[in-house]
XYZ file of C-alpha atoms in Angstrom:
322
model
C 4.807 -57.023 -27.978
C 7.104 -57.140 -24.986
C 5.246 -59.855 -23.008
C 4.733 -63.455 -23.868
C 2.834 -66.347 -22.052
C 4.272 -69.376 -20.528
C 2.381 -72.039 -18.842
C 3.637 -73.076 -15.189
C 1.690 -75.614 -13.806
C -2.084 -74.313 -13.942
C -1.387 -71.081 -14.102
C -0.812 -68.391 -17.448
C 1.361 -66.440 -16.064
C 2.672 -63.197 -18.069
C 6.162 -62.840 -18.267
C 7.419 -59.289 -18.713
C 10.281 -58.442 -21.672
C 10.304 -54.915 -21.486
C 8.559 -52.380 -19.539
C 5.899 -49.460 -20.275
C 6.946 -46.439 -17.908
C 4.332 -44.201 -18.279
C 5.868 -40.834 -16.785
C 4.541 -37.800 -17.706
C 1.888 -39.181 -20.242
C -1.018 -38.756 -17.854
C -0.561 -34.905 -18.296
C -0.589 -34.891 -22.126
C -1.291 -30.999 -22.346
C 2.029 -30.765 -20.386
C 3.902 -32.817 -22.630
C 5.850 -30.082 -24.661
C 5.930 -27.567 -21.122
C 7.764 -30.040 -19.005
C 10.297 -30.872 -22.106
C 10.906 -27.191 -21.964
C 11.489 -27.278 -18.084
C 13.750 -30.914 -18.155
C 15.698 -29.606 -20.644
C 16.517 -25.797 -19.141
C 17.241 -27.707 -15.776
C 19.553 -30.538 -16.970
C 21.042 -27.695 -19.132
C 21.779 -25.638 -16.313
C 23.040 -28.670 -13.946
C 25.681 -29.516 -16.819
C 26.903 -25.849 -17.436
C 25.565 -22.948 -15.309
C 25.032 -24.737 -11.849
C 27.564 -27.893 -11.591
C 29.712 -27.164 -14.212
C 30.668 -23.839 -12.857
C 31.592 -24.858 -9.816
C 34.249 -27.495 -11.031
C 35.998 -24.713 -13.509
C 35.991 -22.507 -10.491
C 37.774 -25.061 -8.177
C 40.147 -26.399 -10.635
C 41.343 -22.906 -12.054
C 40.940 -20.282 -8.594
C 44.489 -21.027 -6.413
C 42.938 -20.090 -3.468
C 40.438 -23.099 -3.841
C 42.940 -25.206 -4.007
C 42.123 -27.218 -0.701
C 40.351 -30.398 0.577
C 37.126 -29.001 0.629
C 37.122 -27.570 -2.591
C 38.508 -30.168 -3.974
C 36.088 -32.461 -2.207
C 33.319 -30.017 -4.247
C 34.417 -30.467 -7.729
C 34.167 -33.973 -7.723
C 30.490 -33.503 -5.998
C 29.693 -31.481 -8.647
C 31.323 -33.803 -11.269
C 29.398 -36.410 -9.518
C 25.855 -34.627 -9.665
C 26.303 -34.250 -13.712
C 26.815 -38.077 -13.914
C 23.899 -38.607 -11.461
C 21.453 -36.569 -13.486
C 22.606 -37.966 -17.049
C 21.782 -41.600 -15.991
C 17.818 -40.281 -16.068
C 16.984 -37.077 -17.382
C 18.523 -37.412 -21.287
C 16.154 -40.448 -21.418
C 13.728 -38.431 -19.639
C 13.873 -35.597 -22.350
C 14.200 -38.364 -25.063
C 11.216 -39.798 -24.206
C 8.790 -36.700 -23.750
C 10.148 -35.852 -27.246
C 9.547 -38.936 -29.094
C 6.303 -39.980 -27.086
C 8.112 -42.931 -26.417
C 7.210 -45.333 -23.278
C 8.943 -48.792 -23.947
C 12.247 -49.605 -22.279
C 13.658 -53.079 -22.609
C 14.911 -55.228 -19.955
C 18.692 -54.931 -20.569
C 18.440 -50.959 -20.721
C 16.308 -50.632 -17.752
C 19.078 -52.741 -16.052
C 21.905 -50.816 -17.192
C 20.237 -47.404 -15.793
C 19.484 -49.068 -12.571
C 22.702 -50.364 -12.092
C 24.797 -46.792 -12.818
C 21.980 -45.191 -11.382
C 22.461 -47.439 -7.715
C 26.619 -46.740 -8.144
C 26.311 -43.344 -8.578
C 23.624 -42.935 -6.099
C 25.863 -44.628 -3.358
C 29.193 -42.550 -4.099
C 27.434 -39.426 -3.506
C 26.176 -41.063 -0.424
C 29.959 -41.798 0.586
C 31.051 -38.672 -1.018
C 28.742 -36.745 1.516
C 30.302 -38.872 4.639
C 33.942 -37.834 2.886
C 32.796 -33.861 3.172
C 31.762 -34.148 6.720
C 34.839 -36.313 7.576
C 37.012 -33.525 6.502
C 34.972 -30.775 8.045
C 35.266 -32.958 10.991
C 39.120 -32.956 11.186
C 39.220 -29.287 10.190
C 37.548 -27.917 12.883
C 37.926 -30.825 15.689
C 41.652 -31.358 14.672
C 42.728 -28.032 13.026
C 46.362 -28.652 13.955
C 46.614 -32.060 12.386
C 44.434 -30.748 9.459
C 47.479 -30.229 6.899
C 48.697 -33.632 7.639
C 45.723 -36.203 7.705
C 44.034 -34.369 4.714
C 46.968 -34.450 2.520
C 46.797 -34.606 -1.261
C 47.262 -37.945 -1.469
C 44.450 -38.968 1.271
C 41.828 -36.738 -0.529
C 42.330 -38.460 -3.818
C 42.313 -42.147 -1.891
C 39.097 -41.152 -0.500
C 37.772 -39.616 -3.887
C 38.678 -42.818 -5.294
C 36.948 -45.086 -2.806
C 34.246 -43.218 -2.718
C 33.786 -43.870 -6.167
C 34.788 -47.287 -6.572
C 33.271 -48.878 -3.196
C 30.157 -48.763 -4.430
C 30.666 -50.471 -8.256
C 30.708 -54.166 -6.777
C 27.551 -54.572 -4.197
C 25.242 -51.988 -6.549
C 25.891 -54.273 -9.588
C 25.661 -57.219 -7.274
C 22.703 -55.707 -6.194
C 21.042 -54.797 -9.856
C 21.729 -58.678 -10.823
C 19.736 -59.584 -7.245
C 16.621 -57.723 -8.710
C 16.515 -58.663 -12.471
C 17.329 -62.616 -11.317
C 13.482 -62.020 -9.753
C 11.195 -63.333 -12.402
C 8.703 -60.677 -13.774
C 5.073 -61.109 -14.070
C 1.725 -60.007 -14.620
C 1.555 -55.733 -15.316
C 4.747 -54.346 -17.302
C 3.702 -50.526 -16.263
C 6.585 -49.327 -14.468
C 4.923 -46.731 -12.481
C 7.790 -43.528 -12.906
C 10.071 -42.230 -14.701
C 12.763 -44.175 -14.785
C 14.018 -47.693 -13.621
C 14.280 -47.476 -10.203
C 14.556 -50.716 -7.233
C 11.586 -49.791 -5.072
C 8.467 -49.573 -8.745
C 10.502 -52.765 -10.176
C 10.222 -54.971 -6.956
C 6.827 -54.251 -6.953
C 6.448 -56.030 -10.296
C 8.675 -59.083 -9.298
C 6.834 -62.624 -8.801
C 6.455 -63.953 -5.515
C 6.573 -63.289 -1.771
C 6.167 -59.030 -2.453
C 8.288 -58.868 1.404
C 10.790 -61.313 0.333
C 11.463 -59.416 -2.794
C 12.187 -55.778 -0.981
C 14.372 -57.169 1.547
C 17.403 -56.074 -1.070
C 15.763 -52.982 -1.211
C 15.747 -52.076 2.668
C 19.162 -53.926 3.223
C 20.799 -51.699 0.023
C 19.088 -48.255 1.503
C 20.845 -49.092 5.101
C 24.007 -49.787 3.489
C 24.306 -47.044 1.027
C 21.839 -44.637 2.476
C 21.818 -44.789 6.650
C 25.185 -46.219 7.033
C 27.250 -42.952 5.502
C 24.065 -40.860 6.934
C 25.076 -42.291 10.897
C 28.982 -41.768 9.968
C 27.948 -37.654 9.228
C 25.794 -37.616 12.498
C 28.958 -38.866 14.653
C 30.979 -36.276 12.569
C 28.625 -32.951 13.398
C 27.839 -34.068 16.461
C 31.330 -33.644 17.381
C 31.766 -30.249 15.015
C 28.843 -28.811 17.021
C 30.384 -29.712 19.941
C 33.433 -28.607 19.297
C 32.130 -25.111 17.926
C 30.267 -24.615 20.970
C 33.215 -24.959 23.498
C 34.779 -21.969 20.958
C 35.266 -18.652 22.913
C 34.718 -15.990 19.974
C 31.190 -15.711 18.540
C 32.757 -14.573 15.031
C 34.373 -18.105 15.298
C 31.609 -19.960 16.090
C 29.773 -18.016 13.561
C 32.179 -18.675 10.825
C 32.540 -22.607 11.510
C 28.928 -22.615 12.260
C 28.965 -21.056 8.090
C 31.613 -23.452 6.614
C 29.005 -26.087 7.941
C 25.737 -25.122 7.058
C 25.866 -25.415 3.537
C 26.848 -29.157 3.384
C 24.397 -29.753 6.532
C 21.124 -28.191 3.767
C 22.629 -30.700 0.742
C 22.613 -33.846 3.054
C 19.461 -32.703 4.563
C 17.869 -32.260 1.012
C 19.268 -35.824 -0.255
C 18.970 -38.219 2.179
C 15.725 -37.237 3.094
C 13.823 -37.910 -0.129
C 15.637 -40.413 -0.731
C 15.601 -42.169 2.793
C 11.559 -41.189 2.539
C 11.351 -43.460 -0.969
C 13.551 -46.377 -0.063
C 12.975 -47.049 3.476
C 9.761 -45.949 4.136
C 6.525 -49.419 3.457
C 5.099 -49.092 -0.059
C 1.726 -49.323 -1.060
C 0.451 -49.777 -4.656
C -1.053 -46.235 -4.643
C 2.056 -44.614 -3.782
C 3.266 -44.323 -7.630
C 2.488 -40.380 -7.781
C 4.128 -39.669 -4.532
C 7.601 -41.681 -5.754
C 7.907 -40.162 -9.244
C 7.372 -36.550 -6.805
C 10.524 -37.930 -4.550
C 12.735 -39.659 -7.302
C 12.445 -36.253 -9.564
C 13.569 -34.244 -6.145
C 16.329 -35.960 -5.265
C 17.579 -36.648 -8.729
C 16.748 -33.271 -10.764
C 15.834 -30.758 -8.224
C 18.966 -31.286 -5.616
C 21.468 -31.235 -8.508
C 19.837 -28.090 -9.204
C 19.593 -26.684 -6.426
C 23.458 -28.202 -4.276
C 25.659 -25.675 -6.426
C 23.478 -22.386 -5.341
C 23.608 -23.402 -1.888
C 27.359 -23.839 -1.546
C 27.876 -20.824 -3.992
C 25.627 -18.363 -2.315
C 26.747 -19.615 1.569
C 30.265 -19.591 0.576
C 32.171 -15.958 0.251
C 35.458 -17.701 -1.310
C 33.434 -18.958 -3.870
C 31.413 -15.772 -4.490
C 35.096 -14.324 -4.191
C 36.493 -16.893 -6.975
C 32.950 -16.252 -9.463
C 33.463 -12.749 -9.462
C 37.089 -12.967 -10.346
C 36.579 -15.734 -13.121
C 33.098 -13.631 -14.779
C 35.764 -10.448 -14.679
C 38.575 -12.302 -16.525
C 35.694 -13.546 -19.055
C 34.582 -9.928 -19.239
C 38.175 -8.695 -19.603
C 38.860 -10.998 -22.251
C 35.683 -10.775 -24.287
C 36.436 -7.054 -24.575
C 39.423 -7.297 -26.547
């Protein structure tokens, strides 16, 4: 039945085996809309938003630079990010389906933490490089070279593999007692600590020391970066160049604002046991709705790759007609 009872000194305690996440089961007239909804939106992350956006930077020449480069693995990265939650989201809302077992929970916490910190350190990468592009446009050609984009790709991606998996082992070593309702959506650190045994502050230490490394740590390193882009862009004599770098910045400055904010908001912030509703709210925004939402802001704020969609839906066109 997913609990069973062991005796520790006077005490029955419960000890959890797998957990009830409730989700969107409180709304059961909703059940079939917001299937409808998951499934249009994780559809459109994977092949009209995201997806899109990596064909166009892999196949347009005149995208092939850092920063578009430096995109398509974003976007590559956002697809990953929202197939860790929302295929079992869908899967469950289908199949009216609330258990989830220990090990499984575990394994989408722990790729959901590694993915969740290389987008962090893929965000620092983006303003690094708009850093040295407008602070150090000379040197631009030679410190973002092919080879130094794909190291810091790479470490991006594999920095975070050791400490998040270190740090999913830290939270399932806890014991787990009483309740097995996993208030949200998904297995996520801050709803499972608060089913852990114990001292409740002890437990969330991991928590708050994880969010500073993966969340403020790469959010300070793209402060010092803009603060010396705006700086820069100020001291600029042309107001069409200030305008344009002012552009080329905006767009990443609206994606970091939109994901470290929720996210800072539901890992950093003191939890209560009545702030279930407001987390599954923040998890679904920056997990579903920013995915959703990144490619349209670069795409619509960006005329090269407005430029590069209109060429690519033309050569579809063309090609279709024939």
């Amino acid at each position: 039945m997913g609990e069973k009872k062991e005796k520790m000194g006077e005490e029955n305690l419960t000890m959890v085996e797998e957990f009830v996440i409730p989700g969107f089961y409180e709304l059961p007239n909703l059940q079939v809309f917001l299937f409808g909804i998951f499934t249009v939106i994780y559809l459109s992350i994977l092949m009209r938003r995201n997806g899109l956006i990596i064909v166009i930077t892999k196949s347009d020449p005149a995208l092939q630079t850092p920063m578009y480069f430096f995109l398509g693995n974003f976007s590559f990265l956002e697809i990953c990010y929202t197939s860790v939650t929302l295929p079992r989201m869908l899967a469950d809302l289908w199949l009216q389906r609330r258990n989830i077992s220990l090990s499984t929970c575990a394994i989408q916490l722990g790729f959901f933490l590694i993915l969740g910190g290389t987008e962090c350190f893929l965000l620092a990468v983006m303003a690094y490089d708009r850093y040295v592009a407008i602070c150090r446009p000379l040197y631009y050609p030679l410190i973002m070279n092919y080879k130094m984009c794909v190291l810091l790709v790479i470490g991006s991606w594999i920095s975070a593999i050791p400490l998040q998996a270190g740090f999913t082992y830290e939270i399932f070593s806890f014991p787990f007692c009483g309740s097995n309702k996993l208030n949200h959506v998904f297995c996520d650190a801050p709803p499972l600590v608060k089913l852990t045994c114990g001292d409740n502050l002890f437990n969330e230490f991991p928590v708050y020391a994880n969010a500073v490394l993966f969340g403020m740590f790469p959010l300070l390193l793209i402060l010092v970066s803009y603060i010396k882009i705006i700086t820069t862009i100020l001291k600029l004599p042309s107001a069409t160049g200030r305008s344009k770098a002012f552009s080329t910045c905006s767009s990443h400055l609206i994606v970091i604002g939109l994901f470290f904010g929720s996210a800072i908001i539901t890992y950093l912030l003191p939890k209560s046991k009545e702030s279930g509703e407001t987390d599954k709210v923040l998890s679904l925004f920056y997990t579903t709705v920013t995915p959703l939402f990144n490619p349209l802001i670069y795409s619509l704020r960006n005329k090269d790759v407005i430029v590069a969609m209109k060429k690519l839906l033309r050569k579809w066109l063309g090609s279709s007609s024939k």
